[in-house]
Coordinates of C-alpha atoms in Angstrom, one line a residue:
M26 CA 66.9 26.5 -51.7
N27 CA 70.0 28.2 -50.2
S28 CA 70.2 31.3 -48.0
N29 CA 71.6 33.4 -50.8
S30 CA 68.5 33.1 -52.9
K31 CA 66.2 36.0 -53.2
Y32 CA 62.6 36.5 -54.4
L33 CA 61.9 39.8 -56.0
N34 CA 58.2 39.5 -56.8
R35 CA 55.0 38.6 -55.0
S36 CA 54.3 35.5 -57.1
D37 CA 57.6 34.0 -56.1
V38 CA 56.8 34.7 -52.4
A39 CA 53.4 33.1 -52.8
S40 CA 55.0 30.0 -54.2
C41 CA 57.4 29.9 -51.3
L42 CA 54.6 30.2 -48.8
L43 CA 52.6 27.4 -50.6
R44 CA 55.7 25.2 -50.4
L45 CA 56.2 26.0 -46.7
N46 CA 52.6 25.6 -45.8
K47 CA 53.0 22.5 -43.7
D48 CA 56.1 23.9 -41.9
I49 CA 54.2 27.1 -41.2
L50 CA 51.3 25.3 -39.6
K51 CA 53.5 22.9 -37.6
N52 CA 55.7 25.7 -36.2
W53 CA 52.7 27.9 -35.5
Q54 CA 50.9 25.2 -33.5
N55 CA 54.0 24.5 -31.4
L56 CA 54.5 28.2 -30.6
C57 CA 50.8 28.5 -29.7
R58 CA 50.9 25.6 -27.3
E59 CA 53.8 27.3 -25.6
N60 CA 52.5 30.8 -25.4
V61 CA 48.7 30.8 -25.6
E62 CA 47.0 30.0 -22.2
A63 CA 43.9 28.2 -23.6
A64 CA 46.0 26.2 -26.0
K65 CA 48.1 24.7 -23.2
A66 CA 45.1 22.8 -22.0
Q67 CA 43.3 22.3 -25.4
T68 CA 44.1 19.8 -28.1
L69 CA 42.7 22.3 -30.6
L70 CA 43.7 25.9 -31.1
A71 CA 41.4 28.8 -31.6
L72 CA 42.4 29.3 -35.3
I73 CA 43.2 25.7 -36.1
D74 CA 40.2 25.1 -38.3
S75 CA 40.5 28.3 -40.3
M76 CA 44.3 28.7 -40.5
P77 CA 44.8 26.4 -43.6
E78 CA 42.2 28.4 -45.5
F79 CA 43.7 31.6 -44.1
L80 CA 47.1 30.8 -45.6
D81 CA 45.5 29.8 -48.9
R82 CA 43.8 33.2 -49.1
L83 CA 47.1 34.9 -48.3
V84 CA 48.8 33.1 -51.2
E85 CA 45.9 34.2 -53.5
T86 CA 46.3 37.7 -52.3
L87 CA 50.1 37.8 -53.1
R88 CA 49.4 36.4 -56.6
S89 CA 46.6 38.9 -57.3
P90 CA 47.1 41.9 -59.6
N91 CA 45.4 44.1 -56.9
P92 CA 46.5 42.5 -53.6
R93 CA 44.9 45.0 -51.3
N94 CA 41.4 44.5 -52.7
K95 CA 42.0 40.8 -52.7
A96 CA 43.1 41.0 -49.1
E97 CA 39.9 42.6 -48.1
E98 CA 37.9 39.9 -49.8
N99 CA 40.0 37.0 -48.5
S100 CA 40.2 38.2 -44.9
K101 CA 36.5 37.4 -44.5
V102 CA 37.7 34.0 -43.4
A103 CA 38.7 35.7 -40.1
L104 CA 35.1 37.0 -39.7
E105 CA 33.7 33.5 -40.3
H106 CA 36.2 32.0 -37.9
A107 CA 35.4 34.5 -35.1
E108 CA 31.7 33.8 -35.4
D109 CA 32.3 30.0 -35.1
R110 CA 34.5 30.4 -32.0
A111 CA 32.4 33.0 -30.2
D112 CA 30.3 30.4 -28.4
Q113 CA 33.4 28.8 -26.9
P114 CA 34.3 30.9 -23.8
E115 CA 37.8 29.5 -23.5
Y116 CA 38.8 31.3 -26.7
T117 CA 39.0 35.0 -25.9
L118 CA 39.8 37.7 -28.4
D119 CA 43.2 38.3 -26.7
Q120 CA 44.1 34.7 -27.3
V121 CA 43.0 34.9 -31.0
I122 CA 45.2 38.0 -31.5
V123 CA 48.2 36.3 -29.9
E124 CA 47.7 33.4 -32.4
Y125 CA 47.7 35.8 -35.3
H126 CA 50.9 37.5 -34.1
L127 CA 52.6 34.1 -33.7
L128 CA 51.5 33.3 -37.3
R129 CA 53.2 36.5 -38.5
S130 CA 56.3 35.6 -36.6
V131 CA 56.5 32.1 -38.0
I132 CA 56.0 33.3 -41.6
T133 CA 58.6 36.0 -41.2
E134 CA 61.2 33.6 -39.8
L135 CA 60.6 30.9 -42.4
L136 CA 60.8 33.4 -45.3
K137 CA 63.9 34.9 -43.8
A138 CA 65.4 31.4 -43.6
E139 CA 64.6 31.0 -47.3
G140 CA 66.3 34.2 -48.0
V141 CA 63.1 36.0 -49.0
S142 CA 63.2 39.8 -48.3
D143 CA 60.7 41.3 -50.8
E144 CA 59.5 44.5 -49.0
E145 CA 56.1 44.7 -50.9
S146 CA 55.3 41.1 -50.1
R147 CA 56.3 41.6 -46.4
K148 CA 53.9 44.6 -46.2
I149 CA 51.1 42.6 -47.9
I150 CA 51.6 39.7 -45.5
H151 CA 51.5 42.1 -42.5
E152 CA 48.5 43.9 -43.7
F153 CA 46.6 40.7 -44.4
I154 CA 47.2 39.4 -40.9
D155 CA 46.3 42.8 -39.5
R156 CA 43.0 42.6 -41.4
G157 CA 42.4 39.2 -39.9
I158 CA 43.0 40.6 -36.4
S159 CA 40.7 43.6 -37.1
K160 CA 37.9 41.5 -38.5
A161 CA 38.1 39.1 -35.5
A162 CA 38.1 42.0 -33.1
V163 CA 35.1 43.7 -34.7
R164 CA 33.2 40.4 -34.8
Y165 CA 34.0 39.6 -31.2
I166 CA 32.9 43.0 -30.0
E167 CA 29.6 42.6 -32.0
L168 CA 29.0 39.3 -30.5
E169 CA 29.8 40.5 -27.0
T170 CA 27.5 43.5 -27.4
S171 CA 24.7 41.1 -28.6
K172 CA 25.3 38.8 -25.6
Q173 CA 25.2 41.8 -23.3
N174 CA 22.0 43.1 -24.8
T175 CA 20.4 39.6 -24.5
Q176 CA 21.6 39.4 -20.9
N177 CA 20.2 42.9 -20.2
A178 CA 16.8 41.9 -21.7
E179 CA 16.8 38.7 -19.6
I180 CA 17.7 40.7 -16.5
H181 CA 14.9 43.2 -17.2
A182 CA 12.4 40.4 -17.8
T183 CA 13.5 38.7 -14.6
K184 CA 13.1 41.9 -12.8
I185 CA 9.6 42.5 -14.1
E186 CA 8.6 38.9 -13.1
A187 CA 10.2 39.4 -9.6
E188 CA 8.3 42.7 -9.2
K189 CA 5.0 40.9 -10.2
A190 CA 5.7 38.1 -7.8
S191 CA 6.5 40.6 -5.1
E192 CA 3.3 42.5 -5.7
A193 CA 1.3 39.3 -5.7
K194 CA 2.9 38.2 -2.4
S195 CA 2.4 41.6 -0.9
S196 CA -1.2 41.5 -1.8
F197 CA -1.4 37.9 -0.4
L198 CA 0.2 39.0 2.8
A199 CA -2.2 41.9 3.2
N200 CA -5.2 39.5 2.5
M201 CA -3.7 36.9 4.9
S202 CA -3.3 39.6 7.6
H203 CA -6.9 40.5 7.2
E204 CA -8.0 36.9 7.2
I205 CA -6.1 36.2 10.4
R206 CA -7.0 39.4 12.2
S207 CA -10.7 39.0 11.4
P208 CA -11.3 35.8 13.3
L209 CA -8.8 36.9 16.0
G210 CA -10.8 40.1 16.4
A211 CA -14.0 38.1 16.8
I212 CA -12.4 35.7 19.3
M213 CA -10.9 38.5 21.4
G214 CA -14.1 40.6 21.2
F215 CA -16.5 37.8 22.3
V216 CA -14.1 36.6 25.0
G217 CA -14.3 40.2 26.4
L218 CA -18.1 40.0 26.3
L219 CA -18.0 36.7 28.2
K220 CA -16.2 38.4 31.1
D221 CA -19.3 40.6 31.5
S222 CA -21.1 39.6 34.7
E223 CA -24.5 40.5 33.3
I224 CA -24.8 37.9 30.5
S225 CA -27.5 35.3 29.8
A226 CA -27.0 31.6 29.2
D227 CA -28.3 32.1 25.6
E228 CA -25.7 34.8 25.0
V229 CA -22.9 32.7 26.5
S230 CA -23.9 29.8 24.1
K231 CA -24.0 32.1 21.1
Y232 CA -20.7 33.8 21.9
L233 CA -19.0 30.5 22.4
S234 CA -20.3 29.2 19.1
I235 CA -18.9 32.3 17.4
I236 CA -15.5 31.8 19.1
D237 CA -15.5 28.1 18.1
R238 CA -16.3 28.9 14.5
N239 CA -13.6 31.6 14.2
S240 CA -11.0 29.4 15.9
N241 CA -11.6 26.7 13.4
H242 CA -11.5 29.2 10.5
L243 CA -8.1 30.5 11.8
L244 CA -6.8 27.0 12.1
R245 CA -7.8 26.2 8.4
I246 CA -6.0 29.3 7.2
I247 CA -2.8 28.3 8.9
D248 CA -3.1 24.7 7.7
D249 CA -3.6 25.9 4.1
I250 CA -0.5 28.0 4.2
L251 CA 1.6 25.2 5.8
D252 CA 0.3 22.7 3.2
L253 CA 1.1 24.9 0.3
T254 CA 4.6 25.5 1.7
K255 CA 5.1 21.7 2.0
V256 CA 3.8 21.0 -1.5
E257 CA 6.0 23.7 -3.1
A258 CA 9.0 22.5 -1.2
G259 CA 8.3 18.9 -2.4
K260 CA 7.9 17.7 1.2
M261 CA 4.2 16.8 1.1
V262 CA 3.8 13.2 2.1
V263 CA 0.7 11.4 0.9
E264 CA -0.6 8.2 2.4
K265 CA -2.3 5.1 0.9
I266 CA -5.1 4.1 3.2
E267 CA -8.0 1.8 2.5
F268 CA -11.2 3.5 3.7
H269 CA -15.0 3.3 3.2
L270 CA -15.7 5.6 0.3
L271 CA -19.5 5.5 0.6
E272 CA -19.4 6.5 4.3
F273 CA -16.8 9.1 3.5
M274 CA -19.0 10.7 0.8
A275 CA -22.1 10.5 3.0
D276 CA -20.4 12.3 5.8
F277 CA -18.9 14.9 3.5
S278 CA -22.2 15.6 1.6
S279 CA -24.1 15.9 4.9
L280 CA -21.7 18.6 6.1
A281 CA -21.6 20.4 2.7
G282 CA -25.4 20.4 2.6
L283 CA -25.5 22.0 6.1
R284 CA -23.1 24.7 4.9
A285 CA -25.2 25.3 1.8
R286 CA -28.4 25.7 3.7
E287 CA -26.7 28.2 6.0
N288 CA -25.8 30.1 2.8
G289 CA -29.4 29.9 1.5
I290 CA -28.7 27.7 -1.4
I291 CA -29.3 24.0 -2.4
F292 CA -26.6 21.4 -2.3
E293 CA -27.0 18.0 -4.1
Y294 CA -24.7 15.0 -4.1
I295 CA -25.2 12.7 -7.1
S296 CA -23.4 9.4 -7.8
E297 CA -23.5 9.0 -11.6
N298 CA -22.6 5.3 -11.6
P299 CA -21.8 2.4 -9.2
L300 CA -18.9 3.3 -6.9
P301 CA -16.5 1.0 -5.1
E302 CA -17.3 0.5 -1.4
F303 CA -13.7 0.8 -0.4
V304 CA -10.8 2.6 -2.1
I305 CA -7.1 3.1 -1.4
T306 CA -5.8 6.7 -1.5
D307 CA -5.2 9.5 1.1
P308 CA -8.6 10.2 2.7
T309 CA -7.3 13.3 4.5
R310 CA -6.1 14.9 1.3
L311 CA -9.2 13.9 -0.6
R312 CA -11.4 15.5 2.1
Q313 CA -9.2 18.6 1.8
I314 CA -9.6 18.7 -1.9
L315 CA -13.4 18.3 -1.9
S316 CA -13.7 20.8 1.0
N317 CA -11.8 23.4 -1.0
V318 CA -13.7 22.9 -4.3
V319 CA -17.2 22.5 -2.9
G320 CA -16.6 25.1 -0.2
N321 CA -15.4 27.5 -2.9
A322 CA -18.5 26.9 -5.0
I323 CA -20.9 27.4 -2.0
K324 CA -19.1 30.6 -1.0
F325 CA -19.4 32.2 -4.4
T326 CA -22.9 31.0 -5.1
E327 CA -25.3 33.6 -3.7
K328 CA -28.4 31.9 -5.1
G329 CA -29.3 28.7 -6.9
R330 CA -27.5 25.4 -6.3
V331 CA -24.2 23.5 -6.1
E332 CA -24.0 20.0 -7.3
L333 CA -21.3 17.4 -6.6
L334 CA -21.3 14.6 -9.2
V335 CA -19.1 11.5 -8.6
S336 CA -18.3 8.7 -11.0
Y337 CA -15.9 5.8 -11.1
Q338 CA -14.2 4.2 -14.2
D339 CA -11.0 2.3 -14.8
H340 CA -9.6 2.9 -11.3
C341 CA -10.2 6.6 -11.4
L342 CA -12.7 8.7 -9.4
Q343 CA -14.1 11.8 -11.0
F344 CA -15.6 14.6 -8.9
K345 CA -17.4 17.3 -10.8
V346 CA -18.6 20.4 -9.0
I347 CA -21.2 22.5 -10.7
D348 CA -22.4 25.8 -9.3
T349 CA -24.7 28.7 -10.4
G350 CA -22.4 31.3 -8.9
R351 CA -20.8 34.5 -10.2
G352 CA -18.5 32.8 -12.8
I353 CA -14.9 33.4 -13.9
S354 CA -13.8 35.7 -16.8
D355 CA -11.2 34.6 -19.4
E356 CA -8.8 37.2 -17.9
Q357 CA -9.3 35.9 -14.4
R358 CA -8.5 32.3 -15.5
T359 CA -4.9 33.2 -16.1
N360 CA -4.0 33.5 -12.4
L361 CA -6.6 31.0 -11.2
F362 CA -4.1 28.4 -10.1
Q363 CA -1.2 30.7 -9.1
A364 CA -0.2 31.0 -5.5
F365 CA -0.8 34.4 -3.7
S366 CA -3.5 35.5 -6.1
Q367 CA -7.3 35.3 -6.5
A368 CA -9.4 35.8 -9.6
D369 CA -10.2 39.3 -8.3
S370 CA -8.9 41.2 -5.4
S371 CA -12.4 42.5 -4.6
T372 CA -13.3 38.8 -4.1
T373 CA -11.2 38.7 -1.0
R374 CA -12.7 41.9 0.4
R375 CA -16.3 40.6 -0.2
F376 CA -16.1 36.9 0.4
G377 CA -12.9 36.4 2.4
G378 CA -10.2 33.8 1.8
T379 CA -6.4 33.7 1.4
G380 CA -6.4 32.9 -2.4
L381 CA -4.7 29.6 -1.7
G382 CA -7.7 27.2 -2.0
L383 CA -7.6 26.5 -5.7
V384 CA -3.9 26.4 -6.2
L385 CA -3.5 24.1 -3.1
T386 CA -6.3 21.9 -4.5
K387 CA -4.5 21.5 -7.8
K388 CA -1.2 20.7 -6.2
L389 CA -2.8 18.2 -3.8
S390 CA -4.6 16.6 -6.7
Q391 CA -1.3 16.2 -8.6
A392 CA 0.4 14.9 -5.4
L393 CA -2.2 12.1 -5.4
G394 CA -1.5 11.4 -9.1
G395 CA -4.5 13.2 -10.5
D396 CA -5.4 16.6 -11.6
F397 CA -7.8 19.5 -11.0
R398 CA -9.1 21.9 -13.7
L399 CA -11.7 24.4 -14.6
V400 CA -13.9 22.8 -17.2
E401 CA -16.0 25.8 -18.1
S402 CA -17.3 29.0 -16.6
E403 CA -19.5 31.9 -17.7
I404 CA -19.9 35.2 -15.9
G405 CA -23.2 35.4 -14.1
K406 CA -24.1 31.8 -14.8
G407 CA -21.6 29.7 -12.9
S408 CA -18.7 27.3 -13.2
I409 CA -17.8 23.7 -13.5
F410 CA -14.6 22.3 -11.8
Q411 CA -13.4 18.7 -12.2
V412 CA -11.1 16.6 -10.1
N413 CA -9.7 13.3 -11.4
L414 CA -8.0 11.0 -8.9
P415 CA -6.6 7.5 -9.6
V416 CA -7.4 5.0 -6.8
M417 CA -6.6 1.4 -6.0
I418 CA -9.2 -1.1 -5.0
S419 CA -9.1 -4.7 -3.9
S420 CA -10.4 -7.3 -6.3
E421 CA -12.9 -8.4 -3.7
I422 CA -14.3 -5.0 -3.0
K423 CA -17.9 -4.6 -3.7
I424 CA -19.1 -2.1 -6.3
N425 CA -22.3 -0.4 -5.0
S426 CA -25.2 0.7 -7.1
V427 CA -26.3 4.3 -7.4
K428 CA -29.3 3.4 -5.2
D429 CA -27.1 1.9 -2.5
V430 CA -25.1 5.1 -2.4
E431 CA -28.0 7.5 -2.3
N432 CA -29.7 5.5 0.5
L433 CA -26.5 5.5 2.6
S434 CA -26.8 7.9 5.6
P435 CA -23.9 9.4 7.4
K436 CA -22.5 7.0 10.0
E437 CA -23.1 7.7 13.7
N438 CA -20.7 10.2 15.1
K439 CA -18.7 8.3 17.7
S440 CA -17.6 11.6 19.3
E441 CA -21.1 12.1 20.5
Q442 CA -20.9 8.9 22.6
T443 CA -20.2 9.3 26.3
S444 CA -16.5 9.1 27.2
E445 CA -16.1 7.8 30.8
L446 CA -12.7 7.9 32.4
K447 CA -13.7 7.9 36.0
G448 CA -11.1 6.5 38.4
F449 CA -8.2 6.6 35.9
E450 CA -4.9 8.3 36.9
I451 CA -3.5 10.5 34.1
L452 CA -0.1 12.3 34.2
L453 CA -0.1 15.5 32.0
V454 CA 3.5 16.7 31.1
E455 CA 3.0 20.2 29.6
D456 CA 4.9 23.5 30.0
S457 CA 2.1 25.9 29.0
P458 CA -0.1 26.9 31.9
D459 CA -3.1 27.6 29.6
N460 CA -2.8 24.1 28.0
Q461 CA -2.4 22.6 31.5
F462 CA -5.6 24.2 32.6
L463 CA -7.5 23.3 29.4
I464 CA -6.6 19.7 29.3
E465 CA -7.0 19.2 33.0
R466 CA -10.6 20.7 32.8
I467 CA -11.4 18.4 29.8
L468 CA -10.2 15.3 31.7
N469 CA -11.8 16.3 35.0
K470 CA -15.2 16.4 33.3
T471 CA -14.7 12.8 32.3
G472 CA -14.0 11.7 35.9
A473 CA -10.2 11.2 35.4
K474 CA -7.7 12.4 38.0
V475 CA -5.0 14.5 36.6
T476 CA -1.4 15.1 37.9
I477 CA 0.6 17.9 36.2
A478 CA 4.3 18.2 35.5
S479 CA 5.7 21.4 33.9
N480 CA 8.7 19.9 32.0
G481 CA 10.2 16.6 30.8
A482 CA 12.5 16.1 33.8
E483 CA 9.7 16.7 36.3
G484 CA 7.5 14.4 34.3
V485 CA 10.0 11.6 34.4
Q486 CA 10.5 12.0 38.1
I487 CA 6.7 11.9 38.8
A488 CA 6.1 9.0 36.3
L489 CA 8.6 6.8 38.1
S490 CA 7.3 7.6 41.5
K491 CA 3.7 6.7 41.0
N492 CA 1.6 4.4 38.8
F493 CA -0.4 6.1 36.1
D494 CA -2.8 4.6 33.6
V495 CA -1.6 6.9 30.8
I496 CA 0.8 9.8 30.3
L497 CA 0.1 12.8 28.0
M498 CA 3.4 14.4 27.1
D499 CA 4.2 17.6 25.2
I500 CA 7.1 17.3 22.8
Q501 CA 8.6 20.8 22.9
M502 CA 9.4 21.7 26.6
P503 CA 12.2 23.4 28.6
V504 CA 14.8 21.5 30.7
M505 CA 14.0 18.2 28.9
D506 CA 11.9 17.8 25.8
G507 CA 9.4 15.0 25.2
H508 CA 11.7 12.8 23.1
Q509 CA 14.4 13.0 25.8
A510 CA 11.9 12.2 28.5
M511 CA 10.6 9.3 26.6
Q512 CA 14.1 7.9 26.1
V513 CA 14.8 8.1 29.9
L514 CA 11.5 6.5 30.7
R515 CA 12.2 3.5 28.4
E516 CA 15.7 3.2 29.7
K517 CA 14.3 3.1 33.3
G518 CA 12.0 0.3 32.3
Y519 CA 8.7 2.3 32.1
S520 CA 6.3 0.3 29.9
G521 CA 3.0 2.2 30.3
P522 CA 1.2 4.0 27.4
V523 CA 2.5 7.5 26.6
V524 CA 0.7 9.8 24.1
A525 CA 2.6 12.7 22.4
L526 CA 1.1 16.2 22.3
T527 CA 2.6 18.6 19.8
A528 CA 1.9 21.7 17.8
H529 CA 3.9 20.2 14.9
A530 CA 1.4 18.7 12.4
M531 CA 4.0 17.2 10.0
K532 CA 3.9 13.5 9.3
E533 CA 7.6 13.3 9.9
E534 CA 7.1 14.5 13.5
R535 CA 4.5 11.9 14.1
E536 CA 6.8 9.2 12.8
R537 CA 9.6 10.4 15.0
A538 CA 7.3 10.3 18.0
I539 CA 6.3 6.8 17.4
A540 CA 9.9 5.8 16.8
S541 CA 10.8 7.4 20.2
G542 CA 8.4 5.1 21.9
F543 CA 5.1 7.1 22.1
L544 CA 2.1 5.0 21.6
H545 CA -0.1 7.7 20.0
F546 CA 0.2 11.2 18.7
L547 CA -2.2 14.2 19.0
T548 CA -1.8 17.5 17.3
K549 CA -2.5 20.8 19.0
P550 CA -4.8 22.6 19.3
I551 CA -6.2 19.6 21.2
D552 CA -9.7 18.6 20.2
R553 CA -11.8 17.6 23.2
K554 CA -13.6 14.8 21.5
T555 CA -10.5 13.3 19.8
L556 CA -8.6 13.3 23.1
T557 CA -11.4 11.7 25.2
E558 CA -12.1 9.1 22.5
L559 CA -8.5 8.1 22.3
L560 CA -8.1 7.8 26.0
V561 CA -11.3 5.7 26.3
R562 CA -10.0 3.4 23.5
L563 CA -6.6 3.0 25.3
L564 CA -8.1 2.5 28.7
K565 CA -11.2 0.5 27.8
P566 CA -9.6 -2.9 28.6
Y567 CA -9.0 -1.7 32.1
N568 CA -12.4 -0.2 32.6
R569 CA -13.1 0.3 36.3

């Protein structure tokens, strides 16, 4: 067709567009890749999928007897296109509008090159493209509004959850403050009474017993908080140790029975079927789990009994704790295993506790590969909790009958045996004057002679100037810490036994101490029996 040709009706213009369809799409794509930011990096354009249909609808509109109505109907393709592209963030409304304008430019130039100048057709083409832009704009705005509303709803829900979590933590901190202050108050109060010059021996014994009990309670609270923190941070390290299950259960049930009697209720330990004599799991965490569950049952059972039923099947130990306590309502079960909450806030006020026991028990059970759950509970009648723990056993391990287990008595407490360290020279490297005094007094009572250094540098100097049977060394000290002091001693050729003392209870700290050259590791607060038993064991070959 030459440049002098001229179409004077819409049908002819439509035919021209149909013939030029491929050229329109090709030229349009080239322009888009030069001018549309997203298109420069994309192999596909925003309108590439819908453009052929868009052009077909434009041709239909030009051929229609009522082009404006037809344009309204055909421009729905823009709406469908906008909806399809809304989930692709690289295609913004501005870029879509630019592509529509470039389409208008391409059509105008090609029709001009063909010599087409029908004014009515030109207006229809412009209006059709404007409708496409309008439809796309409306749809994009609708979708943006919908997204914003969804985001606002999510933000609101997140805010509500954060407020609930904050309230739970605030309540927990208030409870924890009470739990810490209560034993501290008792300790400080009875220490004050012990300073009274007019006090009988019986009163001294009673006051010291109360101080001891509250100190242990305070330590358990701190341990629970630290353990929960480690579990939630994914830093809880569990060990696989073979131990005597029957002796373990006998010891545990003996202590649980004592606590139950103090509470005025009955405790019964029942082995439901033969148990393996030895098992492999983490005995420390197992004791913690059972102490939490059984201790909880005893605490909330004011009358009646608590039963601990143990069974073994297919390398799995099952512990079922049944009590006749106050029970748990359906509503209270919702938060039963959530940190920073208890079944009822009044529970804390009446019975004490941080609200961490059950959630920590569940997380510890899961860390050991098992689980912990509430089987059933009824208000006023009691509850049943169950712990399932997988264990490993050796093929040669004996499986004991129920009668064997029931007849097994708690093993002799070695800590009650006399610890004699008379004549041994011990160097204590410790910066705390109170801990110096405490440990020195403990060791003096065993007959040992104690020399004290107040920091690592002083400890190294004294250790190298005199022969000591054993060194007790704190890890965290001024001037030179325990690890640095240990390194210097080994470099100087010191080969005697050195025991690490630290307030850090993490397994990683123990492993670091052993790697540094320490022979053993003791955690503060120092337990008198544990310390003396360890020293007796270390020095027994050199008994004087």
